[in-house]
Coordinates of C-alpha atoms in Angstrom, one line a residue:
M521 CA 45.0 102.8 -9.2
F522 CA 45.4 99.6 -11.0
K523 CA 42.5 97.6 -12.8
T524 CA 42.8 93.9 -13.5
H525 CA 41.0 92.6 -16.6
S526 CA 40.6 88.8 -16.7
P527 CA 40.0 87.1 -20.1
G528 CA 36.4 85.8 -20.6
W529 CA 37.6 82.3 -21.4
L530 CA 39.2 82.1 -18.0
I531 CA 36.0 83.0 -16.2
T532 CA 34.1 80.5 -18.2
L533 CA 36.6 77.8 -17.4
L534 CA 36.4 78.6 -13.7
L535 CA 32.6 78.4 -13.7
L536 CA 32.3 75.1 -15.6
P537 CA 32.9 72.8 -12.6
L538 CA 30.2 74.7 -10.6
A539 CA 27.7 74.2 -13.4
A540 CA 28.6 70.6 -13.8
S541 CA 28.3 70.1 -10.0
A542 CA 24.8 71.6 -10.0
E543 CA 23.8 69.4 -12.9
E544 CA 25.1 66.3 -11.3
A545 CA 23.2 67.1 -8.1
A546 CA 19.9 66.9 -10.0
T547 CA 18.1 63.5 -10.5
V548 CA 15.9 62.3 -13.3
A549 CA 12.1 61.6 -13.0
V550 CA 10.0 60.0 -15.7
E551 CA 6.2 60.4 -15.7
V552 CA 3.9 58.5 -18.0
E553 CA 0.1 59.1 -17.9
A554 CA -3.0 59.3 -20.1
I555 CA -4.1 62.5 -21.7
Q556 CA -7.6 61.5 -20.6
G557 CA -8.8 58.9 -18.1
E558 CA -6.3 56.2 -17.0
L559 CA -3.7 54.4 -19.0
P560 CA -4.0 50.6 -18.7
A561 CA -1.2 49.2 -16.6
S562 CA 0.0 46.9 -19.3
L563 CA 0.5 49.8 -21.7
E564 CA 2.3 51.9 -19.2
Q565 CA 4.6 49.1 -18.3
N566 CA 5.5 48.4 -21.9
I567 CA 6.1 52.1 -22.6
R568 CA 8.5 52.4 -19.7
A569 CA 10.2 49.2 -20.9
H570 CA 10.8 50.8 -24.3
L571 CA 11.8 54.3 -23.1
A572 CA 15.6 54.7 -23.0
I573 CA 15.2 57.7 -20.7
E574 CA 13.4 55.5 -18.1
R575 CA 16.7 53.8 -17.3
L576 CA 17.9 57.1 -15.8
S577 CA 14.8 57.4 -13.5
G578 CA 16.0 58.1 -10.0
E579 CA 19.6 58.4 -11.1
P580 CA 21.8 61.5 -11.1
A581 CA 21.2 63.5 -14.4
P582 CA 23.8 63.2 -17.2
M583 CA 24.8 66.3 -19.3
S584 CA 21.7 68.2 -20.5
S585 CA 22.6 67.5 -24.1
R586 CA 22.4 63.7 -23.4
L587 CA 19.0 64.1 -21.7
Q588 CA 17.7 66.2 -24.6
Y589 CA 18.8 63.5 -27.1
L590 CA 17.0 60.7 -25.1
H591 CA 13.9 62.9 -24.8
R592 CA 13.7 63.3 -28.6
Q593 CA 13.7 59.6 -29.1
A594 CA 10.7 59.1 -26.8
Q595 CA 8.0 59.7 -29.4
E596 CA 9.3 56.8 -31.6
Q597 CA 9.8 54.5 -28.6
I598 CA 6.3 55.1 -27.3
E599 CA 4.8 54.3 -30.7
A600 CA 6.9 51.1 -30.8
A601 CA 5.7 50.1 -27.3
L602 CA 2.0 50.5 -28.2
Q603 CA 2.1 48.6 -31.5
P604 CA 2.1 45.1 -30.0
Y605 CA -1.2 45.9 -28.4
G606 CA -2.8 47.1 -31.7
Y607 CA -2.3 50.9 -31.3
Y608 CA -0.7 52.3 -34.4
Q609 CA -1.8 56.0 -34.3
P610 CA -1.2 57.3 -30.7
R611 CA -1.1 61.0 -29.7
V612 CA 1.9 61.8 -27.5
E613 CA 2.5 65.1 -25.6
S614 CA 6.0 65.4 -24.2
E615 CA 8.0 67.9 -22.2
L616 CA 11.3 68.0 -20.4
T617 CA 11.6 70.5 -17.6
K618 CA 14.3 71.4 -15.1
T619 CA 14.2 72.4 -11.5
P620 CA 17.2 73.0 -9.2
E621 CA 16.6 69.4 -7.8
Q622 CA 15.3 67.5 -10.7
W623 CA 14.9 66.9 -14.4
V624 CA 11.3 65.8 -15.2
A625 CA 10.5 64.0 -18.4
R626 CA 6.7 64.0 -18.8
Y627 CA 4.8 62.0 -21.4
R628 CA 1.0 62.1 -21.8
V629 CA -0.4 59.5 -24.1
D630 CA -3.6 58.9 -25.9
P631 CA -3.3 55.4 -27.5
G632 CA -6.1 56.1 -30.0
E633 CA -8.4 53.5 -31.6
P634 CA -6.8 50.1 -31.9
V635 CA -6.3 48.1 -35.1
R636 CA -8.8 45.2 -35.3
L637 CA -8.6 41.9 -37.2
D638 CA -10.5 41.7 -40.4
A639 CA -9.7 38.6 -42.4
V640 CA -8.3 35.6 -40.4
D641 CA -7.1 32.5 -42.4
L642 CA -5.7 29.7 -40.2
N643 CA -5.1 26.6 -42.2
V644 CA -3.4 23.2 -41.8
T645 CA -2.5 21.2 -44.9
G646 CA -0.8 17.9 -45.5
E647 CA -1.3 14.7 -43.5
A648 CA -2.5 16.6 -40.5
Q649 CA -5.7 17.4 -42.3
S650 CA -7.1 14.1 -41.1
D651 CA -5.8 14.7 -37.5
P652 CA -8.6 16.2 -35.4
V653 CA -6.2 17.7 -32.9
M654 CA -4.3 19.5 -35.6
K655 CA -7.4 20.6 -37.4
A656 CA -8.5 22.3 -34.1
L657 CA -5.7 24.8 -34.7
E658 CA -7.7 26.3 -37.6
S659 CA -9.8 28.2 -35.0
S660 CA -8.7 30.4 -32.2
E661 CA -10.5 32.2 -29.4
T662 CA -8.3 35.3 -29.7
L663 CA -7.6 35.5 -33.4
V664 CA -11.1 36.2 -34.7
P665 CA -12.5 39.0 -36.9
G666 CA -13.3 42.1 -34.9
A667 CA -10.9 41.3 -32.1
V668 CA -8.1 43.9 -31.2
L669 CA -4.8 42.9 -32.9
E670 CA -2.4 41.7 -30.3
H671 CA 1.0 40.6 -31.6
A672 CA 1.5 38.3 -28.6
A673 CA -1.6 36.3 -29.5
Y674 CA -0.5 36.0 -33.1
E675 CA 3.0 34.8 -32.1
A676 CA 1.5 32.4 -29.5
H677 CA -0.8 30.8 -32.1
K678 CA 2.2 30.4 -34.5
S679 CA 4.2 28.8 -31.7
R680 CA 1.3 26.5 -30.8
M681 CA 1.0 25.3 -34.4
R682 CA 4.7 24.5 -34.6
S683 CA 4.9 22.8 -31.2
L684 CA 1.8 20.7 -31.6
A685 CA 3.0 19.6 -35.0
A686 CA 6.3 18.5 -33.5
E687 CA 4.6 16.9 -30.5
R688 CA 2.3 14.8 -32.8
G689 CA 5.1 13.5 -35.1
Y690 CA 5.0 16.0 -38.0
Y691 CA 8.7 16.4 -38.0
E692 CA 8.9 18.3 -41.3
A693 CA 6.1 20.7 -40.6
D694 CA 6.7 24.3 -41.8
F695 CA 4.7 27.4 -42.7
G696 CA 4.0 27.8 -46.3
R697 CA 2.6 31.3 -45.6
Q698 CA 2.8 33.4 -42.4
Q699 CA 1.7 37.0 -42.9
L700 CA 0.3 39.7 -40.7
R701 CA -0.8 42.6 -42.9
I702 CA -1.6 45.9 -41.1
D703 CA -3.4 48.9 -42.5
P704 CA -3.0 51.6 -39.8
Q705 CA -5.1 54.1 -41.7
R706 CA -8.1 51.8 -41.9
R707 CA -7.3 50.3 -38.5
Q708 CA -7.5 46.8 -39.9
A709 CA -5.3 43.8 -40.0
D710 CA -5.3 40.5 -41.9
I711 CA -3.7 37.2 -40.7
E712 CA -2.8 34.3 -42.9
L713 CA -1.1 31.3 -41.4
R714 CA -0.8 28.1 -43.5
L715 CA 1.1 25.2 -41.9
D716 CA 2.1 22.4 -44.2
S717 CA 2.4 19.4 -41.8
G718 CA 4.2 17.1 -44.2
P719 CA 4.1 13.4 -43.4
R720 CA 3.5 12.0 -40.0
Y721 CA 6.4 10.0 -38.5
R722 CA 5.7 6.6 -36.9
I723 CA 7.4 4.7 -34.1
G724 CA 9.8 2.0 -35.3
E725 CA 12.2 -0.2 -33.3
V726 CA 12.5 0.7 -29.6
R727 CA 16.1 0.1 -28.5
F728 CA 16.6 -0.4 -24.8
G729 CA 20.0 0.2 -23.1
E730 CA 21.6 -1.9 -20.4
S731 CA 19.0 -3.3 -18.0
P732 CA 18.9 -5.7 -15.0
V733 CA 15.5 -7.1 -16.3
E734 CA 14.4 -8.8 -19.5
T735 CA 13.7 -6.7 -22.6
S736 CA 10.4 -8.4 -22.9
L737 CA 9.3 -6.9 -19.6
L738 CA 10.5 -3.4 -20.6
Q739 CA 8.5 -3.7 -23.8
R740 CA 5.3 -4.2 -21.7
Y741 CA 6.0 -0.7 -20.2
Q742 CA 5.5 0.8 -23.7
P743 CA 2.2 2.7 -23.9
F744 CA 2.2 2.3 -27.7
Q745 CA 2.7 -0.2 -30.4
T746 CA 5.3 -0.2 -33.3
G747 CA 3.8 1.8 -36.1
D748 CA 1.8 4.2 -33.9
P749 CA 2.4 7.9 -34.6
V750 CA 5.2 9.5 -32.8
T751 CA 3.9 11.8 -30.0
S752 CA 5.8 13.5 -27.2
T753 CA 3.2 12.4 -24.7
R754 CA 3.7 8.7 -25.5
L755 CA 7.5 9.0 -25.2
L756 CA 7.3 10.9 -22.0
D757 CA 4.8 8.4 -20.6
L758 CA 7.3 5.6 -21.4
Q759 CA 10.1 7.5 -19.6
R760 CA 7.9 8.1 -16.6
Y761 CA 6.7 4.5 -16.3
L762 CA 10.3 3.2 -16.5
V763 CA 11.4 5.7 -13.8
E764 CA 8.5 4.7 -11.5
S765 CA 9.4 1.0 -12.0
E766 CA 12.5 1.8 -9.7
Y767 CA 14.7 -0.5 -11.8
F768 CA 16.6 2.5 -13.1
S769 CA 18.1 5.7 -11.7
R770 CA 18.1 7.5 -15.1
V771 CA 15.9 7.1 -18.1
E772 CA 16.2 9.1 -21.4
V773 CA 13.8 8.5 -24.3
Q774 CA 14.8 10.0 -27.7
P775 CA 13.5 9.5 -31.2
L776 CA 16.4 9.1 -33.7
W777 CA 15.2 11.4 -36.4
D778 CA 18.4 11.1 -38.5
E779 CA 17.9 7.3 -38.8
A780 CA 14.3 7.5 -40.0
V781 CA 13.4 5.4 -43.1
D782 CA 10.2 5.9 -44.9
H783 CA 9.0 8.2 -42.1
V784 CA 9.5 5.4 -39.5
V785 CA 11.8 6.5 -36.7
P786 CA 13.6 4.3 -34.2
V787 CA 13.5 5.2 -30.5
D788 CA 16.5 5.0 -28.2
V789 CA 15.9 4.4 -24.5
A790 CA 19.1 5.1 -22.5
L791 CA 19.0 3.4 -19.1
E792 CA 21.1 3.5 -16.0
P793 CA 20.3 0.6 -13.5
N794 CA 19.4 1.6 -10.0
K795 CA 20.8 0.2 -6.8
R796 CA 19.3 -3.2 -6.4
T797 CA 18.3 -2.8 -2.7
A798 CA 16.9 0.3 -1.0
Y799 CA 16.5 0.9 2.7
K800 CA 14.2 3.4 4.3
F801 CA 14.0 4.4 8.0
G802 CA 11.6 6.8 9.6
V803 CA 10.4 8.2 12.9
G804 CA 7.4 10.2 13.8
Y805 CA 4.5 10.9 16.1
G806 CA 0.7 10.7 15.7
T807 CA -2.0 11.3 18.2
D808 CA -3.6 8.0 17.4
T809 CA -0.3 6.0 17.5
G810 CA 2.0 7.9 19.8
A811 CA 5.7 7.8 19.0
R812 CA 6.5 5.5 16.1
M813 CA 9.3 4.3 13.9
S814 CA 9.5 2.3 10.7
A815 CA 12.1 0.4 8.7
R816 CA 11.8 -0.9 5.1
Q817 CA 13.9 -3.1 2.9
H818 CA 12.9 -3.0 -0.8
R819 CA 14.6 -5.4 -3.2
R820 CA 13.9 -3.6 -6.5
W821 CA 14.4 -6.7 -8.6
V822 CA 14.8 -10.3 -7.4
N823 CA 15.4 -11.8 -10.9
R824 CA 15.5 -11.0 -14.6
Y825 CA 11.7 -11.1 -14.7
G826 CA 11.4 -8.0 -12.5
H827 CA 9.9 -9.6 -9.4
S828 CA 10.4 -7.5 -6.3
W829 CA 10.5 -8.0 -2.5
D830 CA 9.4 -5.8 0.4
A831 CA 10.0 -6.2 4.1
L832 CA 8.4 -3.7 6.4
L833 CA 8.6 -3.2 10.2
R834 CA 6.4 -0.6 12.0
L835 CA 6.5 0.0 15.7
S836 CA 4.5 2.4 17.8
E837 CA 3.0 2.8 21.2
V838 CA -0.4 1.5 20.0
D839 CA 0.4 -1.0 17.2
S840 CA 3.3 -2.9 15.7
T841 CA 3.4 -4.5 12.3
V842 CA 5.6 -6.8 10.3
V843 CA 4.8 -7.3 6.6
L844 CA 6.6 -9.5 4.0
Q845 CA 5.5 -9.1 0.4
Y846 CA 6.6 -10.6 -2.9
N847 CA 5.5 -8.8 -6.1
I848 CA 5.2 -10.0 -9.7
P849 CA 4.6 -7.4 -12.6
G850 CA 1.3 -7.8 -14.4
E851 CA 0.6 -7.6 -18.1
V852 CA 0.6 -3.8 -17.8
P853 CA 3.4 -3.5 -15.3
Y854 CA 3.1 0.2 -14.6
T855 CA -0.4 -0.3 -13.1
D856 CA -0.9 -4.0 -12.5
K857 CA 0.8 -6.6 -10.3
Y858 CA 0.3 -9.8 -8.5
G859 CA 1.7 -10.8 -5.1
V860 CA 1.7 -12.9 -2.0
R861 CA 2.2 -11.6 1.5
A862 CA 2.5 -12.5 5.1
S863 CA 1.9 -10.2 8.0
W864 CA 1.8 -10.0 11.8
E865 CA 0.1 -7.2 13.7
S866 CA -0.3 -6.4 17.3
E867 CA -2.6 -3.6 18.6
Q868 CA -3.2 -2.4 22.2
T869 CA -5.6 0.4 22.8
D870 CA -7.9 1.4 25.7
T871 CA -10.6 -0.7 24.1
T872 CA -8.9 -3.6 22.2
D873 CA -5.9 -6.0 22.7
S874 CA -5.3 -8.1 19.6
E875 CA -2.7 -10.1 17.7
L876 CA -3.3 -10.9 14.0
T877 CA -1.4 -13.3 11.8
A878 CA -2.3 -13.4 8.1
I879 CA -1.1 -14.9 4.8
G880 CA -2.6 -14.4 1.4
G881 CA -2.3 -13.1 -2.1
F882 CA -3.6 -10.2 -4.2
W883 CA -4.1 -9.0 -7.8
Q884 CA -4.0 -5.3 -8.5
K885 CA -5.3 -4.0 -11.8
Q886 CA -6.1 -0.6 -13.3
L887 CA -9.6 -0.3 -14.8
G888 CA -9.7 3.2 -16.4
A889 CA -9.6 5.7 -13.6
W890 CA -10.2 3.0 -11.0
Q891 CA -7.7 0.8 -9.2
Q892 CA -9.1 -2.6 -8.4
I893 CA -7.5 -5.0 -5.8
L894 CA -8.8 -8.6 -5.4
A895 CA -7.4 -10.5 -2.4
L896 CA -7.7 -13.7 -0.5
D897 CA -6.3 -13.9 3.0
W898 CA -6.3 -16.5 5.7
E899 CA -6.3 -14.8 9.2
Q900 CA -5.8 -16.1 12.7
E901 CA -6.6 -13.5 15.4
R902 CA -6.3 -13.6 19.1
F903 CA -8.1 -10.7 20.8
V904 CA -9.5 -9.5 24.1
L905 CA -12.7 -7.5 24.2
D906 CA -14.6 -6.5 27.3
G907 CA -12.4 -8.7 29.4
E908 CA -13.0 -11.8 27.3
Q909 CA -10.3 -13.6 25.3
S910 CA -11.1 -15.2 21.9
E911 CA -9.4 -16.8 19.0
T912 CA -10.8 -16.9 15.5
N913 CA -9.8 -18.3 12.0
F914 CA -11.2 -16.8 8.8
L915 CA -10.5 -17.2 5.1
I916 CA -11.5 -13.8 3.7
P917 CA -11.9 -13.0 0.0
G918 CA -12.0 -9.3 -0.6
A919 CA -12.2 -6.6 -3.3
S920 CA -11.7 -2.9 -3.3
W921 CA -12.0 -0.1 -5.9
S922 CA -10.6 3.4 -5.5
T923 CA -10.1 6.5 -7.6
T924 CA -8.5 9.8 -7.0
H925 CA -8.7 13.0 -9.0
T926 CA -6.9 16.1 -8.0
D927 CA -5.1 19.2 -9.5
N928 CA -2.3 19.0 -6.9
P929 CA -1.6 15.8 -4.8
L930 CA 0.1 17.7 -2.0
N931 CA -2.0 20.9 -1.9
P932 CA -5.2 20.4 -3.9
S933 CA -7.5 23.3 -4.7
R934 CA -10.1 20.8 -5.9
G935 CA -10.4 17.1 -6.2
Y936 CA -11.9 14.0 -4.7
R937 CA -11.1 10.4 -3.6
F938 CA -13.7 7.6 -3.5
S939 CA -13.2 4.0 -2.4
L940 CA -15.4 1.0 -1.9
E941 CA -14.3 -2.1 0.0
L942 CA -16.1 -5.5 0.2
K943 CA -15.1 -8.6 2.1
A944 CA -16.8 -11.8 3.2
A945 CA -16.3 -15.2 4.8
S946 CA -18.2 -18.5 5.0
D947 CA -18.1 -21.2 7.7
A948 CA -18.1 -23.7 4.8
L949 CA -14.7 -22.4 3.7
L950 CA -12.2 -22.6 6.6
S951 CA -13.9 -19.8 8.6
D952 CA -15.6 -19.8 12.0
A953 CA -18.7 -17.9 10.8
D954 CA -20.4 -16.3 7.8
F955 CA -20.2 -12.5 7.3
V956 CA -20.4 -9.9 4.6
Q957 CA -19.0 -6.4 5.1
G958 CA -18.8 -3.2 3.1
L959 CA -17.2 0.1 3.6
V960 CA -17.6 3.3 1.4
S961 CA -15.2 6.2 2.0
A962 CA -15.2 9.6 0.2
K963 CA -13.2 12.8 0.5
H964 CA -13.8 16.1 -1.4
V965 CA -11.9 19.4 -1.7
L966 CA -13.6 22.5 -3.1
T967 CA -12.1 26.0 -3.5
L968 CA -14.6 28.7 -2.5
T969 CA -12.4 31.7 -3.0
D970 CA -8.7 32.3 -3.7
R971 CA -7.9 31.6 -0.1
L972 CA -10.8 29.7 1.3
R973 CA -11.4 25.9 0.8
L974 CA -14.1 23.5 1.9
L975 CA -13.0 19.9 2.8
S976 CA -15.5 17.2 3.5
R977 CA -15.3 13.5 4.1
A978 CA -17.6 10.6 4.9
D979 CA -17.3 6.9 5.9
V980 CA -20.2 4.5 5.8
G981 CA -19.8 0.8 6.7
A982 CA -22.2 -2.1 7.3
T983 CA -21.8 -5.8 8.4
A984 CA -24.2 -8.7 8.0
M985 CA -23.4 -11.4 10.5
E986 CA -25.6 -13.6 12.8
N987 CA -23.3 -14.1 15.7
F988 CA -21.3 -10.9 15.9
D989 CA -19.8 -11.9 19.2
I990 CA -17.1 -13.9 17.4
M991 CA -16.2 -11.2 14.9
P992 CA -12.5 -10.4 15.4
S993 CA -11.7 -6.9 16.6
S994 CA -9.8 -6.1 13.4
H995 CA -13.1 -6.4 11.4
R996 CA -15.3 -4.4 13.8
F997 CA -16.0 -0.8 13.3
F998 CA -14.8 1.9 15.7
A999 CA -14.9 5.7 15.6
G1000 CA -12.8 8.5 17.1
G1001 CA -9.3 9.7 16.3
D1002 CA -7.4 11.8 13.9
S1003 CA -9.3 10.8 10.8
S1004 CA -12.7 10.2 12.4
V1005 CA -14.6 12.2 15.1
R1006 CA -12.0 14.5 16.5
G1007 CA -12.6 15.4 20.1
Y1008 CA -12.5 11.7 20.9
G1009 CA -9.6 9.4 21.2
Y1010 CA -8.5 6.6 18.8
K1011 CA -11.2 3.9 18.7
E1012 CA -12.9 5.5 21.7
L1013 CA -16.4 5.4 20.2
G1014 CA -18.7 2.4 19.6
P1015 CA -21.0 0.0 21.4
E1016 CA -19.9 -1.0 24.9
G1017 CA -19.8 -4.4 26.5
D1018 CA -20.9 -5.5 29.9
N1019 CA -17.8 -4.2 31.5
G1020 CA -18.3 -0.8 29.9
D1021 CA -15.4 -1.2 27.4
V1022 CA -15.9 -0.2 23.8
V1023 CA -16.2 -3.5 21.8
G1024 CA -16.9 -2.1 18.3
G1025 CA -20.0 -2.1 16.1
R1026 CA -21.5 -3.7 13.1
N1027 CA -21.9 -0.4 11.3
L1028 CA -20.1 2.9 10.9
L1029 CA -21.3 6.3 10.0
V1030 CA -18.8 9.3 10.1
A1031 CA -19.0 12.7 8.4
S1032 CA -16.9 15.8 8.6
A1033 CA -16.9 19.3 7.2
E1034 CA -13.9 21.7 7.4
V1035 CA -13.1 25.1 6.1
D1036 CA -9.5 26.4 5.9
Y1037 CA -8.1 29.8 5.1
L1038 CA -4.7 30.6 3.6
V1039 CA -3.2 33.3 5.9
A1040 CA 0.3 33.1 4.4
D1041 CA 2.2 31.3 1.7
S1042 CA 2.6 28.1 3.7
W1043 CA 0.1 28.5 6.5
R1044 CA -3.7 27.8 6.8
V1045 CA -6.1 28.1 9.7
A1046 CA -9.1 25.8 9.9
A1047 CA -12.4 25.3 11.6
F1048 CA -14.2 21.9 11.5
Y1049 CA -17.2 19.9 12.7
D1050 CA -17.3 16.1 12.9
T1051 CA -20.1 13.7 13.6
G1052 CA -20.4 9.9 13.7
N1053 CA -20.2 6.7 15.6
A1054 CA -19.8 3.0 15.3
I1055 CA -23.2 1.5 16.0
D1056 CA -25.2 -1.7 16.0
S1057 CA -28.6 -0.1 15.0
A1058 CA -29.9 3.1 13.5
T1059 CA -31.4 4.2 16.8
E1060 CA -28.0 4.7 18.4
A1061 CA -26.9 8.3 18.9
L1062 CA -24.1 9.9 16.9
K1063 CA -21.2 11.7 18.7
N1064 CA -20.2 15.3 17.7
G1065 CA -17.0 17.2 17.8
A1066 CA -15.7 20.6 16.7
G1067 CA -12.5 22.6 16.8
L1068 CA -9.9 24.8 15.3
G1069 CA -6.6 23.9 13.6
V1070 CA -3.4 25.1 12.0
R1071 CA -1.9 23.7 8.8
Y1072 CA 1.7 24.0 7.6
L1073 CA 2.1 23.2 3.9
S1074 CA 5.4 21.4 4.0
P1075 CA 7.2 20.0 0.9
I1076 CA 6.0 16.5 1.8
G1077 CA 2.4 17.4 2.5
P1078 CA 0.3 19.3 5.1
I1079 CA 1.2 19.1 8.8
R1080 CA -2.0 19.5 10.9
L1081 CA -2.4 20.5 14.5
D1082 CA -6.0 20.4 15.7
L1083 CA -7.7 21.4 19.0
A1084 CA -11.0 19.5 19.1
V1085 CA -13.8 19.6 21.7
P1086 CA -16.3 16.8 22.1
L1087 CA -19.8 18.4 22.1
D1088 CA -21.5 15.5 23.9
D1089 CA -18.9 15.0 26.6
D1090 CA -16.4 17.0 28.7
G1091 CA -12.7 17.6 27.8
F1092 CA -10.7 18.2 24.7
R1093 CA -8.2 16.5 22.4
I1094 CA -5.1 17.7 20.5
H1095 CA -4.6 15.9 17.2
F1096 CA -1.3 16.0 15.2
T1097 CA -1.2 14.4 11.7
L1098 CA 0.9 14.5 8.6
G1099 CA -0.4 13.5 5.1
P1100 CA -2.2 14.6 2.0
D1101 CA -5.7 16.0 2.0
L1102 CA -7.0 13.3 -0.4

């Protein structure tokens, strides 16, 4: 009988692939939890971000020696992860176990008591000591004695001091001292930040590049004077105003720090002229207007003085308009302008049939948060109301004031718009009759919860006129339509004539309340209630409507589809509109 003896090294060699195969089949799991209670999510996330072994979570396990090595590094890595949050003496319990299917690295953490701030010294020296905005940096809501030390808050305040100094023209600002002293045993930390601002730089010569308009006009776009302190806000405002002028396709504003003399720095404005003429075409549909189209020619500059020209054509099933307008920049050209205009408008609805020709001038000026427009227009109007044809001539001086405040023009969570319009005429000044008329309009958006908004609006108008029968239809009040009492058609509401046709009223009262709810990133559903009417006296009844709607938040503003029901009559209306909420 023969016996075969195999060497031990050969058996080991044969078994190694099997062992490796079993080890490769196992995956790695990493568990991080609190020893007591629950570990704050921010701490757990930062711990996992620091743990090298976490990168193997869910992956096939490497050699056990590699796992053991990574596991031994965990204590130090967890301590490093907790320090930015002020925890310098944590207790960590760790274990690494093996099952046939999985390696489990388990870490149980008690962060311990955090380090708290004791002495906090935030100081600004140099010229910035007389700058109230910079002096405000000497206090902080987060860096106060007794607060938990958070390294992110400390670094954020340092960054804020640097960036604000640069923004306000302290080009040489630097920290004389920046210390964060930590005593883990006493659980205390001291902060000392001393920013030496150095001198404040001032704006010198502003050098404009190639331009199709006079330099003297461009200088009126400057929201600052030579010698004013350099601030990023002022320079960015100049860039924005020049872009909005439409004279240029590209504008870059840069202070030339290397050319500063005695802390006065020149400013370079690189300009790339725009195309002189722009054309714009559009098509659309609105419930009030039906199918519509528009075409516009805009001459961005007519001459070296920056005058501009607009020609606009709008056609729809209900009204058609032609407008020619010549614009002259005002003293503050980014807000103010003068102009003359001529227009022709034709409107045909179920209640009115009119043709209006007008010529006049206007002056637009910004008064703080308010935009003021003063105008004088001569109007000739031919119109048919209640089967009777009329022709009128009026010279109408008018004034309007409007203001808008919103956190987001296309999708506001809060904001308001308010406007007041006044107009008048006198039979002693090229007009067929005397009248005075005013219209107040307001809109408001209020966020109630993260997804729920309340939108409200109101329009109140009044007319003083003895013989209202000769008032042209364009200056009468009507109600009904997309932006009035939904549930009723465009200009469907108002006093009626002898033939039963709506002829419009002296006064207007319309109000609306709407709530909408965000159901998805770009979709809202809405419910609304409208009330109002065009009336001749306070005793006349108001009409009411209510309904439901859907809003799609498109890149160019909300698109609205409403189903409205008149509460005082039969039927329903579908309204489709596009435009901002304010």
